[in-house]
Amino acid sequence: MYRRPGMKRNVSFNAGNIGRRNVFNILVAVLIVAVIVLSILLASAISYRNQVNIQFERQVLNAVVDALDGVSRLSSGVQSDSASKLSIVRQNVYLIERLNAMNTALGGDAFVPSDAMQILFDDITYYERLLQTGTSSTLEARDALLTHLTAVQEMIRK
């Protein structure tokens, strides 16, 4: 047919454009829903990670307190049960090291630096050497171990 020269077709009501617009609107709605769902999942993952970190910190602090308790039960001299008491302290220090390693493996930071852990193990080894040689006074080694464990406890609480 004959078309008038000044009239333009209204393209917004074209059936092809309406279909494209519907697809575009659906795509935008799906993307908005996906962003909302991912935000919720990320928030719950962050909350879970924080809870895990708090639990690890509590366990490390409990191990430090138990180690301090064990050191306070050690006598300043060599006794028959000194080795067994020292082994309990060693267990707790080893537990601190394992919890540190687990938290680091899960992407967290170490609660106690490796240098401090090495100092604790050195103190325990020195105390054990004094027990094996039968040295009459282990007060200096006991005080060093107690001081280092107290420093670790303060480090964790901060």
JSON list of N, CA and C in Angstrom, two decimals, residues 19-35:
[
{"chain": "A", "resi": 19, "resn": "GLY", "atom": "N", "xyz": [9.13, -9.06, 22.57]},
{"chain": "A", "resi": 19, "resn": "GLY", "atom": "CA", "xyz": [9.73, -10.33, 22.99]},
{"chain": "A", "resi": 19, "resn": "GLY", "atom": "C", "xyz": [11.14, -10.13, 23.53]},
{"chain": "A", "resi": 20, "resn": "ARG", "atom": "N", "xyz": [11.93, -9.29, 22.85]},
{"chain": "A", "resi": 20, "resn": "ARG", "atom": "CA", "xyz": [13.28, -9.01, 23.32]},
{"chain": "A", "resi": 20, "resn": "ARG", "atom": "C", "xyz": [13.26, -8.28, 24.66]},
{"chain": "A", "resi": 21, "resn": "ARG", "atom": "N", "xyz": [12.34, -7.37, 24.81]},
{"chain": "A", "resi": 21, "resn": "ARG", "atom": "CA", "xyz": [12.24, -6.62, 26.05]},
{"chain": "A", "resi": 21, "resn": "ARG", "atom": "C", "xyz": [11.85, -7.55, 27.20]},
{"chain": "A", "resi": 22, "resn": "ASN", "atom": "N", "xyz": [10.94, -8.49, 26.95]},
{"chain": "A", "resi": 22, "resn": "ASN", "atom": "CA", "xyz": [10.55, -9.45, 27.99]},
{"chain": "A", "resi": 22, "resn": "ASN", "atom": "C", "xyz": [11.74, -10.33, 28.40]},
{"chain": "A", "resi": 23, "resn": "VAL", "atom": "N", "xyz": [12.50, -10.78, 27.42]},
{"chain": "A", "resi": 23, "resn": "VAL", "atom": "CA", "xyz": [13.68, -11.60, 27.72]},
{"chain": "A", "resi": 23, "resn": "VAL", "atom": "C", "xyz": [14.68, -10.78, 28.53]},
{"chain": "A", "resi": 24, "resn": "PHE", "atom": "N", "xyz": [14.88, -9.53, 28.14]},
{"chain": "A", "resi": 24, "resn": "PHE", "atom": "CA", "xyz": [15.80, -8.66, 28.86]},
{"chain": "A", "resi": 24, "resn": "PHE", "atom": "C", "xyz": [15.34, -8.44, 30.30]},
{"chain": "A", "resi": 25, "resn": "ASN", "atom": "N", "xyz": [14.05, -8.19, 30.50]},
{"chain": "A", "resi": 25, "resn": "ASN", "atom": "CA", "xyz": [13.51, -7.98, 31.85]},
{"chain": "A", "resi": 25, "resn": "ASN", "atom": "C", "xyz": [13.65, -9.24, 32.71]},
{"chain": "A", "resi": 26, "resn": "ILE", "atom": "N", "xyz": [13.41, -10.39, 32.12]},
{"chain": "A", "resi": 26, "resn": "ILE", "atom": "CA", "xyz": [13.56, -11.65, 32.85]},
{"chain": "A", "resi": 26, "resn": "ILE", "atom": "C", "xyz": [15.02, -11.87, 33.22]},
{"chain": "A", "resi": 27, "resn": "LEU", "atom": "N", "xyz": [15.92, -11.58, 32.28]},
{"chain": "A", "resi": 27, "resn": "LEU", "atom": "CA", "xyz": [17.35, -11.74, 32.54]},
{"chain": "A", "resi": 27, "resn": "LEU", "atom": "C", "xyz": [17.82, -10.81, 33.67]},
{"chain": "A", "resi": 28, "resn": "VAL", "atom": "N", "xyz": [17.36, -9.58, 33.67]},
{"chain": "A", "resi": 28, "resn": "VAL", "atom": "CA", "xyz": [17.71, -8.64, 34.73]},
{"chain": "A", "resi": 28, "resn": "VAL", "atom": "C", "xyz": [17.16, -9.12, 36.07]},
{"chain": "A", "resi": 29, "resn": "ALA", "atom": "N", "xyz": [15.93, -9.61, 36.08]},
{"chain": "A", "resi": 29, "resn": "ALA", "atom": "CA", "xyz": [15.34, -10.11, 37.33]},
{"chain": "A", "resi": 29, "resn": "ALA", "atom": "C", "xyz": [16.12, -11.31, 37.86]},
{"chain": "A", "resi": 30, "resn": "VAL", "atom": "N", "xyz": [16.51, -12.22, 36.98]},
{"chain": "A", "resi": 30, "resn": "VAL", "atom": "CA", "xyz": [17.29, -13.40, 37.40]},
{"chain": "A", "resi": 30, "resn": "VAL", "atom": "C", "xyz": [18.64, -12.96, 37.96]},
{"chain": "A", "resi": 31, "resn": "LEU", "atom": "N", "xyz": [19.29, -12.00, 37.33]},
{"chain": "A", "resi": 31, "resn": "LEU", "atom": "CA", "xyz": [20.57, -11.52, 37.82]},
{"chain": "A", "resi": 31, "resn": "LEU", "atom": "C", "xyz": [20.44, -10.84, 39.18]},
{"chain": "A", "resi": 32, "resn": "ILE", "atom": "N", "xyz": [19.38, -10.09, 39.39]},
{"chain": "A", "resi": 32, "resn": "ILE", "atom": "CA", "xyz": [19.16, -9.43, 40.68]},
{"chain": "A", "resi": 32, "resn": "ILE", "atom": "C", "xyz": [18.95, -10.48, 41.77]},
{"chain": "A", "resi": 33, "resn": "VAL", "atom": "N", "xyz": [18.15, -11.50, 41.47]},
{"chain": "A", "resi": 33, "resn": "VAL", "atom": "CA", "xyz": [17.92, -12.58, 42.43]},
{"chain": "A", "resi": 33, "resn": "VAL", "atom": "C", "xyz": [19.23, -13.31, 42.73]},
{"chain": "A", "resi": 34, "resn": "ALA", "atom": "N", "xyz": [20.05, -13.55, 41.70]},
{"chain": "A", "resi": 34, "resn": "ALA", "atom": "CA", "xyz": [21.33, -14.24, 41.90]},
{"chain": "A", "resi": 34, "resn": "ALA", "atom": "C", "xyz": [22.26, -13.42, 42.79]},
{"chain": "A", "resi": 35, "resn": "VAL", "atom": "N", "xyz": [22.30, -12.11, 42.59]},
{"chain": "A", "resi": 35, "resn": "VAL", "atom": "CA", "xyz": [23.14, -11.25, 43.43]},
{"chain": "A", "resi": 35, "resn": "VAL", "atom": "C", "xyz": [22.66, -11.28, 44.88]}
]
